[in-house]
Amino acid sequence: MPQNQILIKEEMRILGAIQIMNGLIIQFLGTIWGYLLISQTTALLSVYIPIVTLVGYPFWSTLTFIFSGAFTVVMQKRPSLYTISYAILGNIISSCIAVLGLLLLIFELSVATFLVETSIWQMRSAKMLSGYLFLFTALELFVASVATHWAYQAKKSNLNT
């Protein structure tokens, strides 16, 4: 085996594709959340404050998730120390954004659970959308962490040889 070849796991391309699709799903959930917020303003704002949507988390986080997934795919296709470094940096930023989103969603869901007594369909829809955002954000955190770990291992093994 040549000395300058970098060994990267085959699954990295799949992780990158998962990150890209996950970013698109979060974008679409944010769009649905925004539509619900605009169309049902009188019913929602009096009892449910959508912190995550008002901050714009589904829209700006999507960019980091898609870019980190793209860097991960590029790292798998054209492995070099630069692409590995970009993939590691992109996935670390993506993980930080996902943690921030999880904290915002936990706060939003806890406020909605403890302060809201009414159970109208708009409220159930809002909680459901926030719950889906929570699940997909947790998935992004997990995938970005695994991709960062594998990329760091590949970079470390290449530097040691």
Short mmCIF file of C-alpha atoms in Angstrom, two decimals:
data_model
loop_
_atom_site.label_atom_id
_atom_site.label_comp_id
_atom_site.label_asym_id
_atom_site.label_seq_id
_atom_site.Cartn_x
_atom_site.Cartn_y
_atom_site.Cartn_z
CA MET A 1 0.00 0.00 0.00
CA PRO A 2 1.40 3.43 -0.90
CA GLN A 3 2.47 5.68 1.95
CA ASN A 4 0.46 8.70 0.80
CA GLN A 5 -2.91 6.92 0.66
CA ILE A 6 -5.36 7.97 3.35
CA LEU A 7 -7.69 5.30 4.68
CA ILE A 8 -11.22 6.54 5.28
CA LYS A 9 -14.16 4.33 6.13
CA GLU A 10 -16.59 3.62 3.29
CA GLU A 11 -19.50 4.61 5.51
CA MET A 12 -18.42 8.25 5.55
CA ARG A 13 -20.22 8.90 2.27
CA ILE A 14 -23.42 7.48 3.76
CA LEU A 15 -23.02 9.66 6.87
CA GLY A 16 -22.60 12.70 4.63
CA ALA A 17 -25.74 11.80 2.69
CA ILE A 18 -27.64 11.37 5.96
CA GLN A 19 -26.48 14.82 7.06
CA ILE A 20 -27.60 16.41 3.81
CA MET A 21 -31.02 14.72 3.90
CA ASN A 22 -31.39 15.55 7.58
CA GLY A 23 -30.67 19.22 6.86
CA LEU A 24 -33.33 19.24 4.14
CA ILE A 25 -35.86 17.58 6.44
CA ILE A 26 -35.19 20.18 9.15
CA GLN A 27 -35.61 22.92 6.52
CA PHE A 28 -38.98 21.51 5.45
CA LEU A 29 -40.13 21.12 9.07
CA GLY A 30 -39.15 24.74 9.68
CA THR A 31 -41.10 25.81 6.61
CA ILE A 32 -44.19 23.95 7.85
CA TRP A 33 -43.66 25.47 11.31
CA GLY A 34 -43.42 28.93 9.80
CA TYR A 35 -46.59 28.38 7.79
CA LEU A 36 -48.42 27.19 10.91
CA LEU A 37 -47.16 30.21 12.82
CA ILE A 38 -48.23 32.68 10.13
CA SER A 39 -51.60 31.09 9.43
CA GLN A 40 -52.53 30.44 13.06
CA THR A 41 -51.00 33.48 14.77
CA THR A 42 -54.03 34.27 16.90
CA ALA A 43 -54.34 30.71 18.20
CA LEU A 44 -50.64 30.04 18.78
CA LEU A 45 -49.07 33.23 20.08
CA SER A 46 -51.44 33.54 22.98
CA VAL A 47 -50.41 30.19 24.47
CA TYR A 48 -47.38 28.77 22.64
CA ILE A 49 -44.21 30.70 21.91
CA PRO A 50 -42.25 28.95 19.14
CA ILE A 51 -38.76 30.03 20.25
CA VAL A 52 -36.97 27.81 17.74
CA THR A 53 -38.91 29.16 14.78
CA LEU A 54 -38.76 32.77 15.92
CA VAL A 55 -34.96 32.49 16.26
CA GLY A 56 -34.87 30.92 12.80
CA TYR A 57 -33.02 27.78 13.88
CA PRO A 58 -34.50 25.49 11.18
CA PHE A 59 -33.33 27.86 8.47
CA TRP A 60 -29.77 28.79 9.45
CA SER A 61 -28.91 25.39 10.93
CA THR A 62 -29.80 23.73 7.65
CA LEU A 63 -26.87 25.44 5.95
CA THR A 64 -24.34 24.07 8.42
CA PHE A 65 -25.83 20.58 8.30
CA ILE A 66 -25.77 20.48 4.49
CA PHE A 67 -22.23 21.91 4.30
CA SER A 68 -20.88 19.46 6.86
CA GLY A 69 -22.51 16.60 4.95
CA ALA A 70 -21.03 17.87 1.69
CA PHE A 71 -17.57 18.12 3.26
CA THR A 72 -17.94 14.58 4.56
CA VAL A 73 -18.88 13.26 1.10
CA VAL A 74 -16.01 15.16 -0.54
CA MET A 75 -13.62 13.78 2.07
CA GLN A 76 -14.66 10.25 1.15
CA LYS A 77 -14.35 10.85 -2.60
CA ARG A 78 -11.06 12.81 -2.58
CA PRO A 79 -9.20 12.07 0.65
CA SER A 80 -6.46 14.51 1.56
CA LEU A 81 -5.38 16.21 4.76
CA TYR A 82 -7.18 19.39 3.70
CA THR A 83 -10.52 17.73 3.00
CA ILE A 84 -10.28 15.79 6.26
CA SER A 85 -9.58 19.02 8.15
CA TYR A 86 -12.53 20.76 6.48
CA ALA A 87 -14.81 17.81 7.24
CA ILE A 88 -13.71 17.77 10.88
CA LEU A 89 -14.25 21.52 11.22
CA GLY A 90 -17.64 21.38 9.48
CA ASN A 91 -18.82 18.51 11.65
CA ILE A 92 -17.66 20.20 14.86
CA ILE A 93 -19.57 23.35 13.90
CA SER A 94 -22.57 21.20 12.98
CA SER A 95 -22.41 19.45 16.36
CA CYS A 96 -22.28 22.79 18.21
CA ILE A 97 -25.27 24.11 16.26
CA ALA A 98 -27.16 20.86 16.95
CA VAL A 99 -26.47 21.15 20.69
CA LEU A 100 -27.70 24.76 20.63
CA GLY A 101 -30.84 23.63 18.77
CA LEU A 102 -31.45 20.81 21.25
CA LEU A 103 -31.19 23.24 24.16
CA LEU A 104 -33.64 25.63 22.49
CA LEU A 105 -36.05 22.79 21.72
CA ILE A 106 -35.86 21.39 25.25
CA PHE A 107 -36.66 24.82 26.63
CA GLU A 108 -39.51 25.34 24.16
CA LEU A 109 -41.07 21.92 24.76
CA SER A 110 -40.77 22.21 28.53
CA VAL A 111 -42.41 25.65 28.52
CA ALA A 112 -45.16 24.36 26.22
CA THR A 113 -45.75 21.31 28.40
CA PHE A 114 -45.91 23.09 31.75
CA LEU A 115 -47.57 26.38 30.84
CA VAL A 116 -50.15 25.36 28.28
CA GLU A 117 -53.36 23.74 29.49
CA THR A 118 -55.44 23.98 26.31
CA SER A 119 -55.36 21.18 23.80
CA ILE A 120 -56.48 22.65 20.51
CA TRP A 121 -55.28 21.14 17.26
CA GLN A 122 -52.87 24.02 16.63
CA MET A 123 -51.13 23.32 19.93
CA ARG A 124 -50.84 19.60 19.24
CA SER A 125 -49.48 20.33 15.77
CA ALA A 126 -46.96 22.78 17.18
CA LYS A 127 -45.74 20.32 19.81
CA MET A 128 -45.55 17.57 17.19
CA LEU A 129 -43.45 19.72 14.84
CA SER A 130 -41.15 20.73 17.69
CA GLY A 131 -40.82 17.07 18.66
CA TYR A 132 -39.84 16.12 15.11
CA LEU A 133 -37.32 18.97 15.03
CA PHE A 134 -35.90 17.61 18.28
CA LEU A 135 -35.53 14.09 16.88
CA PHE A 136 -33.86 15.19 13.64
CA THR A 137 -31.56 17.58 15.50
CA ALA A 138 -30.52 14.76 17.83
CA LEU A 139 -29.88 12.59 14.77
CA GLU A 140 -27.68 15.34 13.30
CA LEU A 141 -25.71 15.58 16.53
CA PHE A 142 -25.13 11.83 16.56
CA VAL A 143 -24.13 11.59 12.89
CA ALA A 144 -21.84 14.63 13.08
CA SER A 145 -20.15 13.23 16.17
CA VAL A 146 -19.52 9.87 14.53
CA ALA A 147 -18.25 11.53 11.33
CA THR A 148 -15.92 13.76 13.35
CA HIS A 149 -14.55 10.79 15.25
CA TRP A 150 -13.92 8.72 12.12
CA ALA A 151 -12.34 11.64 10.27
CA TYR A 152 -10.09 12.41 13.23
CA GLN A 153 -9.02 8.75 13.35
CA ALA A 154 -8.20 8.83 9.63
CA LYS A 155 -6.19 12.04 10.02
CA LYS A 156 -4.38 10.75 13.08
CA SER A 157 -3.49 7.45 11.43
CA ASN A 158 -2.15 9.28 8.36
CA LEU A 159 -0.02 11.62 10.48
CA ASN A 160 1.44 8.69 12.42
CA THR A 161 2.62 6.89 9.27
#
